[in-house]
PDB file of C-alpha atoms and ligand atoms in Angstrom:
ATOM      1  CA  UNK P   1     173.940 103.248  46.295  1.00 78.00           C
ATOM      2  CA  UNK P   2     174.983 101.686  49.766  1.00 88.00           C
ATOM      3  CA  UNK P   3     172.515 100.116  52.140  1.00 95.00           C
ATOM      4  CA  UNK P   4     173.195  99.657  55.980  1.00 96.00           C
ATOM      5  CA  UNK P   5     174.145  95.885  57.175  1.00 97.00           C
ATOM      6  CA  UNK P   6     171.077  95.999  59.332  1.00 98.00           C
ATOM      7  CA  UNK P   7     168.687  97.028  56.307  1.00 98.00           C
ATOM      8  CA  UNK P   8     170.257  94.421  54.296  1.00 98.00           C
ATOM      9  CA  UNK P   9     169.470  91.688  57.076  1.00 98.00           C
ATOM     10  CA  UNK P  10     165.807  92.677  57.386  1.00 98.00           C
ATOM     11  CA  UNK P  11     165.087  92.436  53.956  1.00 98.00           C
ATOM     12  CA  UNK P  12     167.193  89.229  53.345  1.00 98.00           C
ATOM     13  CA  UNK P  13     164.691  88.033  56.016  1.00 97.00           C
ATOM     14  CA  UNK P  14     161.512  89.165  54.404  1.00 98.00           C
ATOM     15  CA  UNK P  15     162.771  88.465  50.673  1.00 98.00           C
ATOM     16  CA  UNK P  16     164.993  85.748  50.775  1.00 97.00           C
ATOM     17  CA  UNK P  17     166.247  85.219  47.050  1.00 97.00           C
ATOM     18  CA  UNK P  18     164.362  88.232  45.746  1.00 97.00           C
ATOM     19  CA  UNK P  19     166.443  90.744  47.988  1.00 98.00           C
ATOM     20  CA  UNK P  20     168.779  91.621  45.203  1.00 97.00           C
ATOM     21  CA  UNK P  21     165.862  92.428  42.649  1.00 98.00           C
ATOM     22  CA  UNK P  22     164.608  94.665  45.460  1.00 98.00           C
ATOM     23  CA  UNK P  23     167.717  96.361  45.895  1.00 97.00           C
ATOM     24  CA  UNK P  24     167.839  96.808  42.359  1.00 97.00           C
ATOM     25  CA  UNK P  25     164.912  98.569  42.007  1.00 97.00           C
ATOM     26  CA  UNK P  26     165.415 100.647  44.684  1.00 97.00           C
ATOM     27  CA  UNK P  27     168.298 102.300  42.856  1.00 95.00           C
ATOM     28  CA  UNK P  28     166.548 102.653  39.633  1.00 95.00           C
ATOM     29  CA  UNK P  29     164.498 106.276  39.225  1.00 93.00           C
ATOM     30  CA  UNK P  30     160.649 106.270  39.624  1.00 96.00           C
ATOM     31  CA  UNK P  31     158.754 106.176  36.498  1.00 97.00           C
ATOM     32  CA  UNK P  32     157.031 109.656  36.145  1.00 97.00           C
ATOM     33  CA  UNK P  33     153.206 110.125  37.059  1.00 98.00           C
ATOM     34  CA  UNK P  34     150.511 112.668  37.250  1.00 98.00           C
ATOM     35  CA  UNK P  35     146.720 112.549  38.261  1.00 98.00           C
ATOM     36  CA  UNK P  36     144.582 114.492  36.464  1.00 98.00           C
ATOM     37  CA  UNK P  37     142.520 116.746  38.513  1.00 98.00           C
ATOM     38  CA  UNK P  38     139.105 116.256  37.720  1.00 98.00           C
ATOM     39  CA  UNK P  39     137.891 119.272  39.872  1.00 98.00           C
ATOM     40  CA  UNK P  40     139.257 121.533  37.395  1.00 98.00           C
ATOM     41  CA  UNK P  41     138.741 119.452  33.943  1.00 97.00           C
ATOM     42  CA  UNK P  42     137.587 115.734  33.198  1.00 98.00           C
ATOM     43  CA  UNK P  43     140.112 113.392  31.853  1.00 98.00           C
ATOM     44  CA  UNK P  44     138.847 113.246  28.551  1.00 97.00           C
ATOM     45  CA  UNK P  45     139.414 117.001  27.977  1.00 97.00           C
ATOM     46  CA  UNK P  46     142.697 116.821  29.558  1.00 98.00           C
ATOM     47  CA  UNK P  47     144.188 113.910  27.415  1.00 98.00           C
ATOM     48  CA  UNK P  48     144.653 115.560  24.113  1.00 97.00           C
ATOM     49  CA  UNK P  49     146.391 118.473  26.050  1.00 96.00           C
ATOM     50  CA  UNK P  50     149.201 116.157  27.374  1.00 97.00           C
ATOM     51  CA  UNK P  51     149.373 113.805  24.015  1.00 97.00           C
ATOM     52  CA  UNK P  52     153.249 114.861  23.714  1.00 97.00           C
ATOM     53  CA  UNK P  53     153.783 113.392  27.161  1.00 98.00           C
ATOM     54  CA  UNK P  54     152.779 110.044  25.947  1.00 98.00           C
ATOM     55  CA  UNK P  55     150.154 109.293  28.846  1.00 98.00           C
ATOM     56  CA  UNK P  56     149.495 105.562  29.720  1.00 98.00           C
ATOM     57  CA  UNK P  57     146.912 104.655  32.069  1.00 98.00           C
ATOM     58  CA  UNK P  58     147.563 103.335  35.560  1.00 98.00           C
ATOM     59  CA  UNK P  59     145.580 100.255  35.815  1.00 98.00           C
ATOM     60  CA  UNK P  60     143.998 101.058  39.499  1.00 98.00           C
ATOM     61  CA  UNK P  61     143.508 104.797  39.262  1.00 98.00           C
ATOM     62  CA  UNK P  62     141.357 106.251  36.389  1.00 98.00           C
ATOM     63  CA  UNK P  63     142.604 109.639  36.708  1.00 98.00           C
ATOM     64  CA  UNK P  64     146.323 108.562  37.022  1.00 98.00           C
ATOM     65  CA  UNK P  65     148.711 108.353  33.877  1.00 98.00           C
ATOM     66  CA  UNK P  66     152.259 107.669  33.578  1.00 98.00           C
ATOM     67  CA  UNK P  67     154.101 110.273  31.390  1.00 98.00           C
ATOM     68  CA  UNK P  68     157.313 110.651  29.670  1.00 97.00           C
ATOM     69  CA  UNK P  69     158.157 114.268  30.272  1.00 94.00           C
ATOM     70  CA  UNK P  70     160.622 116.514  32.305  1.00 90.00           C
ATOM     71  CA  UNK P  71     159.429 119.283  34.291  1.00 93.00           C
ATOM     72  CA  UNK P  72     155.770 118.387  34.666  1.00 96.00           C
ATOM     73  CA  UNK P  73     155.941 120.383  38.010  1.00 95.00           C
ATOM     74  CA  UNK P  74     156.899 123.618  36.014  1.00 95.00           C
ATOM     75  CA  UNK P  75     154.253 123.819  33.483  1.00 96.00           C
ATOM     76  CA  UNK P  76     151.552 126.306  33.412  1.00 96.00           C
ATOM     77  CA  UNK P  77     149.114 123.507  33.563  1.00 96.00           C
ATOM     78  CA  UNK P  78     150.570 122.452  37.158  1.00 97.00           C
ATOM     79  CA  UNK P  79     150.074 126.142  38.352  1.00 97.00           C
ATOM     80  CA  UNK P  80     146.890 125.733  37.377  1.00 98.00           C
ATOM     81  CA  UNK P  81     145.719 122.761  39.080  1.00 98.00           C
ATOM     82  CA  UNK P  82     144.888 120.630  36.078  1.00 98.00           C
ATOM     83  CA  UNK P  83     147.174 117.765  37.349  1.00 98.00           C
ATOM     84  CA  UNK P  84     148.857 116.581  40.590  1.00 98.00           C
ATOM     85  CA  UNK P  85     152.279 115.064  40.019  1.00 98.00           C
ATOM     86  CA  UNK P  86     151.729 111.886  42.121  1.00 98.00           C
ATOM     87  CA  UNK P  87     153.413 108.543  42.467  1.00 98.00           C
ATOM     88  CA  UNK P  88     151.461 105.761  40.985  1.00 98.00           C
ATOM     89  CA  UNK P  89     151.122 103.541  44.286  1.00 98.00           C
ATOM     90  CA  UNK P  90     150.509 106.642  46.321  1.00 98.00           C
ATOM     91  CA  UNK P  91     147.206 107.045  44.225  1.00 98.00           C
ATOM     92  CA  UNK P  92     145.826 103.515  45.700  1.00 98.00           C
ATOM     93  CA  UNK P  93     144.688 104.596  49.442  1.00 98.00           C
ATOM     94  CA  UNK P  94     141.960 107.300  48.168  1.00 98.00           C
ATOM     95  CA  UNK P  95     140.752 104.803  45.782  1.00 98.00           C
ATOM     96  CA  UNK P  96     140.309 102.033  48.391  1.00 98.00           C
ATOM     97  CA  UNK P  97     138.848 104.171  51.091  1.00 98.00           C
ATOM     98  CA  UNK P  98     135.544 104.934  48.669  1.00 98.00           C
ATOM     99  CA  UNK P  99     134.989 108.298  49.974  1.00 98.00           C
ATOM    100  CA  UNK P 100     131.534 109.407  50.890  1.00 98.00           C
ATOM    101  CA  UNK P 101     130.017 111.764  53.427  1.00 98.00           C
ATOM    102  CA  UNK P 102     132.467 113.399  55.733  1.00 98.00           C
ATOM    103  CA  UNK P 103     136.387 112.172  55.535  1.00 99.00           C
ATOM    104  CA  UNK P 104     138.915 112.816  57.949  1.00 99.00           C
ATOM    105  CA  UNK P 105     142.619 112.716  56.330  1.00 98.00           C
ATOM    106  CA  UNK P 106     144.391 112.644  59.347  1.00 98.00           C
ATOM    107  CA  UNK P 107     148.125 113.372  58.208  1.00 98.00           C
ATOM    108  CA  UNK P 108     147.704 115.151  54.798  1.00 98.00           C
ATOM    109  CA  UNK P 109     150.470 117.132  53.924  1.00 98.00           C
ATOM    110  CA  UNK P 110     151.471 118.293  51.247  1.00 98.00           C
ATOM    111  CA  UNK P 111     147.975 116.957  50.001  1.00 98.00           C
ATOM    112  CA  UNK P 112     148.324 114.488  47.302  1.00 98.00           C
ATOM    113  CA  UNK P 113     145.732 112.253  48.757  1.00 98.00           C
ATOM    114  CA  UNK P 114     143.582 115.135  50.197  1.00 98.00           C
ATOM    115  CA  UNK P 115     143.190 116.407  46.754  1.00 98.00           C
ATOM    116  CA  UNK P 116     142.540 113.272  45.369  1.00 98.00           C
ATOM    117  CA  UNK P 117     139.823 112.563  48.032  1.00 98.00           C
ATOM    118  CA  UNK P 118     138.331 115.929  47.312  1.00 98.00           C
ATOM    119  CA  UNK P 119     137.572 114.697  43.508  1.00 98.00           C
ATOM    120  CA  UNK P 120     134.710 112.605  44.988  1.00 98.00           C
ATOM    121  CA  UNK P 121     131.317 113.856  46.400  1.00 98.00           C
ATOM    122  CA  UNK P 122     132.415 114.272  49.967  1.00 98.00           C
ATOM    123  CA  UNK P 123     133.589 116.931  52.659  1.00 98.00           C
ATOM    124  CA  UNK P 124     137.153 116.327  53.733  1.00 98.00           C
ATOM    125  CA  UNK P 125     138.806 117.442  57.011  1.00 98.00           C
ATOM    126  CA  UNK P 126     142.406 117.783  55.937  1.00 98.00           C
ATOM    127  CA  UNK P 127     144.860 117.691  59.234  1.00 98.00           C
ATOM    128  CA  UNK P 128     148.450 117.814  59.848  1.00 98.00           C
ATOM    129  CA  UNK P 129     151.035 119.314  62.310  1.00 93.00           C
ATOM    130  CA  UNK P 130     151.824 122.970  62.678  1.00 81.00           C
ATOM    131  CA  UNK P 131     154.955 123.401  60.144  1.00 84.00           C
ATOM    132  CA  UNK P 132     153.430 121.110  57.648  1.00 89.00           C
ATOM    133  CA  UNK P 133     150.134 123.406  56.910  1.00 95.00           C
ATOM    134  CA  UNK P 134     151.657 125.609  54.307  1.00 95.00           C
ATOM    135  CA  UNK P 135     152.280 123.146  51.457  1.00 97.00           C
ATOM    136  CA  UNK P 136     148.754 121.198  52.176  1.00 98.00           C
ATOM    137  CA  UNK P 137     147.039 124.891  52.050  1.00 97.00           C
ATOM    138  CA  UNK P 138     149.074 125.736  48.870  1.00 97.00           C
ATOM    139  CA  UNK P 139     148.039 122.264  47.203  1.00 98.00           C
ATOM    140  CA  UNK P 140     144.401 122.500  48.167  1.00 98.00           C
ATOM    141  CA  UNK P 141     143.748 125.918  46.542  1.00 98.00           C
ATOM    142  CA  UNK P 142     146.069 125.175  43.529  1.00 98.00           C
ATOM    143  CA  UNK P 143     143.544 122.347  42.646  1.00 98.00           C
ATOM    144  CA  UNK P 144     140.434 124.371  43.603  1.00 98.00           C
ATOM    145  CA  UNK P 145     139.198 122.142  46.322  1.00 98.00           C
ATOM    146  CA  UNK P 146     136.616 123.984  48.028  1.00 98.00           C
ATOM    147  CA  UNK P 147     135.219 120.876  49.886  1.00 98.00           C
ATOM    148  CA  UNK P 148     138.281 120.682  51.950  1.00 98.00           C
ATOM    149  CA  UNK P 149     138.466 122.160  55.466  1.00 98.00           C
ATOM    150  CA  UNK P 150     142.036 122.408  57.021  1.00 98.00           C
ATOM    151  CA  UNK P 151     142.566 121.752  60.534  1.00 97.00           C
ATOM    152  CA  UNK P 152     146.042 121.699  62.375  1.00 97.00           C
ATOM    153  CA  UNK P 153     145.896 119.170  65.384  1.00 97.00           C
ATOM    154  CA  UNK P 154     148.239 116.408  66.790  1.00 97.00           C
ATOM    155  CA  UNK P 155     146.240 113.450  65.137  1.00 98.00           C
ATOM    156  CA  UNK P 156     146.731 111.065  67.915  1.00 98.00           C
ATOM    157  CA  UNK P 157     144.576 113.412  70.178  1.00 98.00           C
ATOM    158  CA  UNK P 158     142.507 115.012  67.455  1.00 98.00           C
ATOM    159  CA  UNK P 159     139.376 116.398  68.676  1.00 98.00           C
ATOM    160  CA  UNK P 160     136.095 116.456  67.021  1.00 98.00           C
ATOM    161  CA  UNK P 161     132.325 117.117  67.951  1.00 97.00           C
ATOM    162  CA  UNK P 162     131.494 114.534  65.272  1.00 98.00           C
ATOM    163  CA  UNK P 163     132.233 111.137  63.705  1.00 98.00           C
ATOM    164  CA  UNK P 164     133.749 110.336  60.365  1.00 98.00           C
ATOM    165  CA  UNK P 165     132.497 108.226  57.325  1.00 98.00           C
ATOM    166  CA  UNK P 166     135.807 107.669  56.418  1.00 98.00           C
ATOM    167  CA  UNK P 167     139.327 108.107  57.816  1.00 99.00           C
ATOM    168  CA  UNK P 168     142.467 107.949  55.961  1.00 99.00           C
ATOM    169  CA  UNK P 169     145.421 107.297  58.072  1.00 99.00           C
ATOM    170  CA  UNK P 170     148.522 108.065  55.621  1.00 98.00           C
ATOM    171  CA  UNK P 171     151.006 107.559  58.595  1.00 98.00           C
ATOM    172  CA  UNK P 172     154.529 109.006  59.092  1.00 98.00           C
ATOM    173  CA  UNK P 173     156.983 106.494  58.279  1.00 98.00           C
ATOM    174  CA  UNK P 174     160.553 105.081  57.648  1.00 98.00           C
ATOM    175  CA  UNK P 175     159.672 105.675  54.020  1.00 98.00           C
ATOM    176  CA  UNK P 176     161.833 102.890  52.596  1.00 98.00           C
ATOM    177  CA  UNK P 177     159.298 102.596  49.431  1.00 97.00           C
ATOM    178  CA  UNK P 178     160.248 105.904  48.494  1.00 97.00           C
ATOM    179  CA  UNK P 179     164.018 105.403  48.721  1.00 97.00           C
ATOM    180  CA  UNK P 180     163.805 105.489  44.859  1.00 95.00           C
ATOM    181  CA  UNK P 181     162.755 109.202  45.071  1.00 93.00           C
ATOM    182  CA  UNK P 182     165.158 110.175  47.840  1.00 93.00           C
ATOM    183  CA  UNK P 183     168.202 108.320  48.559  1.00 91.00           C
ATOM    184  CA  UNK P 184     168.561 110.089  51.876  1.00 94.00           C
ATOM    185  CA  UNK P 185     165.859 107.917  53.121  1.00 96.00           C
ATOM    186  CA  UNK P 186     168.159 105.076  52.839  1.00 95.00           C
ATOM    187  CA  UNK P 187     170.904 106.884  54.776  1.00 95.00           C
ATOM    188  CA  UNK P 188     168.607 107.988  57.623  1.00 95.00           C
ATOM    189  CA  UNK P 189     166.962 104.507  58.124  1.00 97.00           C
ATOM    190  CA  UNK P 190     167.437 102.505  61.579  1.00 97.00           C
ATOM    191  CA  UNK P 191     165.761  99.973  63.296  1.00 97.00           C
ATOM    192  CA  UNK P 192     165.546 102.718  66.200  1.00 97.00           C
ATOM    193  CA  UNK P 193     163.406 105.135  63.929  1.00 97.00           C
ATOM    194  CA  UNK P 194     161.256 102.174  63.176  1.00 98.00           C
ATOM    195  CA  UNK P 195     160.477 101.501  66.765  1.00 97.00           C
ATOM    196  CA  UNK P 196     159.865 105.168  67.627  1.00 97.00           C
ATOM    197  CA  UNK P 197     157.515 105.432  64.691  1.00 98.00           C
ATOM    198  CA  UNK P 198     155.355 102.546  65.391  1.00 98.00           C
ATOM    199  CA  UNK P 199     154.528 104.059  68.778  1.00 97.00           C
ATOM    200  CA  UNK P 200     153.271 107.171  66.845  1.00 98.00           C
ATOM    201  CA  UNK P 201     151.326 104.995  64.085  1.00 98.00           C
ATOM    202  CA  UNK P 202     149.493 102.711  66.858  1.00 98.00           C
ATOM    203  CA  UNK P 203     147.932 106.147  68.386  1.00 98.00           C
ATOM    204  CA  UNK P 204     147.238 107.471  65.114  1.00 98.00           C
ATOM    205  CA  UNK P 205     145.235 104.474  64.049  1.00 98.00           C
ATOM    206  CA  UNK P 206     143.713 104.209  67.264  1.00 98.00           C
ATOM    207  CA  UNK P 207     142.580 107.660  67.318  1.00 98.00           C
ATOM    208  CA  UNK P 208     141.444 107.590  63.656  1.00 98.00           C
ATOM    209  CA  UNK P 209     139.418 104.300  64.374  1.00 98.00           C
ATOM    210  CA  UNK P 210     137.640 105.993  67.550  1.00 98.00           C
ATOM    211  CA  UNK P 211     136.550 108.882  65.333  1.00 98.00           C
ATOM    212  CA  UNK P 212     134.894 106.737  62.867  1.00 98.00           C
ATOM    213  CA  UNK P 213     131.212 106.063  62.692  1.00 98.00           C
ATOM    214  CA  UNK P 214     129.880 102.217  63.089  1.00 97.00           C
ATOM    215  CA  UNK P 215     130.064 100.962  59.646  1.00 97.00           C
ATOM    216  CA  UNK P 216     132.559 103.502  58.543  1.00 98.00           C
ATOM    217  CA  UNK P 217     136.014 102.695  56.825  1.00 98.00           C
ATOM    218  CA  UNK P 218     139.515 103.564  57.836  1.00 98.00           C
ATOM    219  CA  UNK P 219     142.400 103.194  55.412  1.00 99.00           C
ATOM    220  CA  UNK P 220     145.990 102.797  56.980  1.00 99.00           C
ATOM    221  CA  UNK P 221     148.681 103.505  54.396  1.00 98.00           C
ATOM    222  CA  UNK P 222     152.510 103.884  54.626  1.00 98.00           C
ATOM    223  CA  UNK P 223     155.247 104.082  52.300  1.00 98.00           C
ATOM    224  CA  UNK P 224     157.554 101.995  53.962  1.00 98.00           C
ATOM    225  CA  UNK P 225     157.648  98.090  54.151  1.00 98.00           C
ATOM    226  CA  UNK P 226     159.002  97.159  57.437  1.00 98.00           C
ATOM    227  CA  UNK P 227     156.418  94.695  59.158  1.00 98.00           C
ATOM    228  CA  UNK P 228     156.410  96.259  62.393  1.00 98.00           C
ATOM    229  CA  UNK P 229     155.073  99.617  61.020  1.00 98.00           C
ATOM    230  CA  UNK P 230     152.508  97.950  58.632  1.00 98.00           C
ATOM    231  CA  UNK P 231     151.161  94.581  59.629  1.00 98.00           C
ATOM    232  CA  UNK P 232     152.127  94.932  63.407  1.00 98.00           C
ATOM    233  CA  UNK P 233     150.105  98.117  63.504  1.00 98.00           C
ATOM    234  CA  UNK P 234     147.020  96.856  62.083  1.00 98.00           C
ATOM    235  CA  UNK P 235     147.426  93.877  64.519  1.00 98.00           C
ATOM    236  CA  UNK P 236     147.505  96.011  67.385  1.00 98.00           C
ATOM    237  CA  UNK P 237     143.999  97.663  66.189  1.00 98.00           C
ATOM    238  CA  UNK P 238     142.427  94.500  65.449  1.00 98.00           C
ATOM    239  CA  UNK P 239     143.366  93.146  68.797  1.00 96.00           C
ATOM    240  CA  UNK P 240     142.022  95.903  70.584  1.00 94.00           C
ATOM    241  CA  UNK P 241     139.224  97.190  68.851  1.00 96.00           C
ATOM    242  CA  UNK P 242     136.017  95.903  67.208  1.00 95.00           C
ATOM    243  CA  UNK P 243     137.682  96.147  63.851  1.00 97.00           C
ATOM    244  CA  UNK P 244     137.614  93.871  60.590  1.00 98.00           C
ATOM    245  CA  UNK P 245     139.572  94.040  57.705  1.00 98.00           C
ATOM    246  CA  UNK P 246     138.407  94.150  54.193  1.00 98.00           C
ATOM    247  CA  UNK P 247     139.592  92.543  50.967  1.00 98.00           C
ATOM    248  CA  UNK P 248     141.165  95.185  48.745  1.00 98.00           C
ATOM    249  CA  UNK P 249     139.990  94.252  45.056  1.00 96.00           C
ATOM    250  CA  UNK P 250     142.319  96.064  42.742  1.00 97.00           C
ATOM    251  CA  UNK P 251     143.873  95.345  39.269  1.00 97.00           C
ATOM    252  CA  UNK P 252     147.646  95.172  40.740  1.00 98.00           C
ATOM    253  CA  UNK P 253     150.256  92.683  41.462  1.00 98.00           C
ATOM    254  CA  UNK P 254     150.898  92.490  45.098  1.00 98.00           C
ATOM    255  CA  UNK P 255     153.050  90.479  47.648  1.00 98.00           C
ATOM    256  CA  UNK P 256     151.743  88.565  50.328  1.00 98.00           C
ATOM    257  CA  UNK P 257     151.532  90.192  53.548  1.00 98.00           C
ATOM    258  CA  UNK P 258     153.459  89.102  56.459  1.00 98.00           C
ATOM    259  CA  UNK P 259     152.136  86.996  59.105  1.00 98.00           C
ATOM    260  CA  UNK P 260     155.058  86.233  61.412  1.00 97.00           C
ATOM    261  CA  UNK P 261     157.951  88.817  62.174  1.00 97.00           C
ATOM    262  CA  UNK P 262     160.709  88.051  64.358  1.00 94.00           C
ATOM    263  CA  UNK P 263     158.838  86.003  66.997  1.00 94.00           C
ATOM    264  CA  UNK P 264     155.120  87.771  66.926  1.00 96.00           C
ATOM    265  CA  UNK P 265     152.483  86.150  65.061  1.00 98.00           C
ATOM    266  CA  UNK P 266     150.011  88.568  63.441  1.00 98.00           C
ATOM    267  CA  UNK P 267     146.117  88.351  62.938  1.00 97.00           C
ATOM    268  CA  UNK P 268     145.472  85.829  59.816  1.00 97.00           C
ATOM    269  CA  UNK P 269     143.054  88.318  58.463  1.00 98.00           C
ATOM    270  CA  UNK P 270     146.021  90.415  57.644  1.00 98.00           C
ATOM    271  CA  UNK P 271     146.490  88.597  54.375  1.00 98.00           C
ATOM    272  CA  UNK P 272     143.844  90.933  53.042  1.00 98.00           C
ATOM    273  CA  UNK P 273     146.221  93.836  53.184  1.00 98.00           C
ATOM    274  CA  UNK P 274     148.075  95.205  50.126  1.00 98.00           C
ATOM    275  CA  UNK P 275     151.941  94.533  50.337  1.00 98.00           C
ATOM    276  CA  UNK P 276     153.436  96.196  47.310  1.00 98.00           C
ATOM    277  CA  UNK P 277     157.278  95.767  46.856  1.00 98.00           C
ATOM    278  CA  UNK P 278     158.904  98.306  44.241  1.00 98.00           C
ATOM    279  CA  UNK P 279     159.491  95.424  41.734  1.00 98.00           C
ATOM    280  CA  UNK P 280     155.691  93.966  42.002  1.00 98.00           C
ATOM    281  CA  UNK P 281     154.585  97.105  39.725  1.00 98.00           C
ATOM    282  CA  UNK P 282     157.750  99.271  39.113  1.00 98.00           C
ATOM    283  CA  UNK P 283     156.258 101.861  41.869  1.00 98.00           C
ATOM    284  CA  UNK P 284     157.382 103.020  45.267  1.00 98.00           C
ATOM    285  CA  UNK P 285     156.654 100.321  47.835  1.00 98.00           C
ATOM    286  CA  UNK P 286     153.484 100.865  49.816  1.00 98.00           C
ATOM    287  CA  UNK P 287     151.147  99.036  52.180  1.00 98.00           C
ATOM    288  CA  UNK P 288     147.510  99.554  52.567  1.00 98.00           C
ATOM    289  CA  UNK P 289     144.952  98.081  54.851  1.00 98.00           C
ATOM    290  CA  UNK P 290     141.056  98.844  54.530  1.00 98.00           C
ATOM    291  CA  UNK P 291     139.201  98.443  57.995  1.00 98.00           C
ATOM    292  CA  UNK P 292     135.672  98.511  58.776  1.00 98.00           C
ATOM    293  CA  UNK P 293     134.266  99.642  62.296  1.00 97.00           C
ATOM    294  CA  UNK P 294     131.778  96.630  63.276  1.00 93.00           C
ATOM    295  CA  UNK P 295     128.412  98.101  64.225  1.00 79.00           C
TER     296      UNK P 295
HETATM  297  C1  SAM L 301     153.362 110.397  54.539  1.00 60.68           C
HETATM  298  S1  SAM L 301     153.372 111.994  54.935  1.00 60.68           S
HETATM  299  C2  SAM L 301     151.500 112.336  54.475  1.00 60.68           C
HETATM  300  C3  SAM L 301     151.472 112.273  53.050  1.00 60.68           C
HETATM  301  C4  SAM L 301     150.088 112.921  52.467  1.00 60.68           C
HETATM  302  N1  SAM L 301     149.285 112.089  53.014  1.00 60.68           N
HETATM  303  C5  SAM L 301     150.172 112.993  51.010  1.00 60.68           C
HETATM  304  O1  SAM L 301     149.490 112.124  50.439  1.00 60.68           O
HETATM  305  O2  SAM L 301     150.598 113.826  50.575  1.00 60.68           O
HETATM  306  C6  SAM L 301     152.880 111.852  56.729  1.00 60.68           C
HETATM  307  C7  SAM L 301     152.703 113.398  57.369  1.00 60.68           C
HETATM  308  O3  SAM L 301     151.947 112.899  58.761  1.00 60.68           O
HETATM  309  C8  SAM L 301     152.293 114.190  59.329  1.00 60.68           C
HETATM  310  N2  SAM L 301     152.440 113.594  61.040  1.00 60.68           N
HETATM  311  C9  SAM L 301     153.331 113.288  61.640  1.00 60.68           C
HETATM  312  N3  SAM L 301     152.847 113.084  62.939  1.00 60.68           N
HETATM  313  C10 SAM L 301     151.650 113.450  63.076  1.00 60.68           C
HETATM  314  C11 SAM L 301     150.699 113.732  63.955  1.00 60.68           C
HETATM  315  N4  SAM L 301     151.033 113.265  65.287  1.00 60.68           N
HETATM  316  N5  SAM L 301     149.532 114.296  63.568  1.00 60.68           N
HETATM  317  C12 SAM L 301     149.120 114.705  62.537  1.00 60.68           C
HETATM  318  N6  SAM L 301     150.263 114.399  61.172  1.00 60.68           N
HETATM  319  C13 SAM L 301     151.323 114.076  61.641  1.00 60.68           C
HETATM  320  C14 SAM L 301     153.609 114.479  59.047  1.00 60.68           C
HETATM  321  O4  SAM L 301     153.712 115.993  59.390  1.00 60.68           O
HETATM  322  C15 SAM L 301     153.457 114.306  57.274  1.00 60.68           C
HETATM  323  O5  SAM L 301     153.074 115.573  56.561  1.00 60.68           O
END
């Protein structure tokens, strides 16, 4: 697997001596993991049924398990919505959000996090853009998530007559953390793509924050690792709004968030964010920020 020269330059600057380990992990296939859908069956009832898959608990998500099996997405249990095939790091944002009341999932398709949010005692507004509604609708139905309302709006201009208790912005991104799943992402990667996405990400996080009740919580997450798309976007929000970052207490190995990148200094509280390289926990790469609306 080859990487572009600029990609190597960026990650050499970020990781120094750890670059080779990082590239090595990007070349390894991901461990298979599932999240048991507790809307349909409790974990203790499901575990004996999947014993043959040698389930191993994922420490940061009580319903998440690594499994040793092929074709779990083709099993009747999948069709029945007994579980969702979901990458272990992707289970983090809903856990961090602590869903309650009315929740907006602004970029929801195909619905792994929507269906996870729906397992909590809350109502979920799951939004995405036009062409992405079909997989979202299918997964919500498959999982029997009757507390989900689908909306189809441009999240950057999302209209609502009321404010939300919680907002999840699982933003579109360059997806570097997901290269292990799809090598195509490495081929498509460019600094230009990062710059284009940053503008959308800033508008999404701003709109999401403005739709939040005072005292409410917003989680911003991506499956990429470029500082501009992560720490840079959160820094932008902190500097322009009454937002404060909260600590993320999870049993997980984490890397230091980036506080300075190519001449830009980010807010010191950004050290509370979660930056996960694939080599930290043998997962996808991920970034998660937990923001509180002051007031
Ligand atoms: C990282 S994916 C979301 C994955 C999803 N949260 C999950 O866990 O299954 C990002 C999503 O953002 C959506 N998106 C991109 N631009 C958007 C916009 N302006 N408004 C709403 N959604 C947008 C994409 O269609 C895509 O489905």
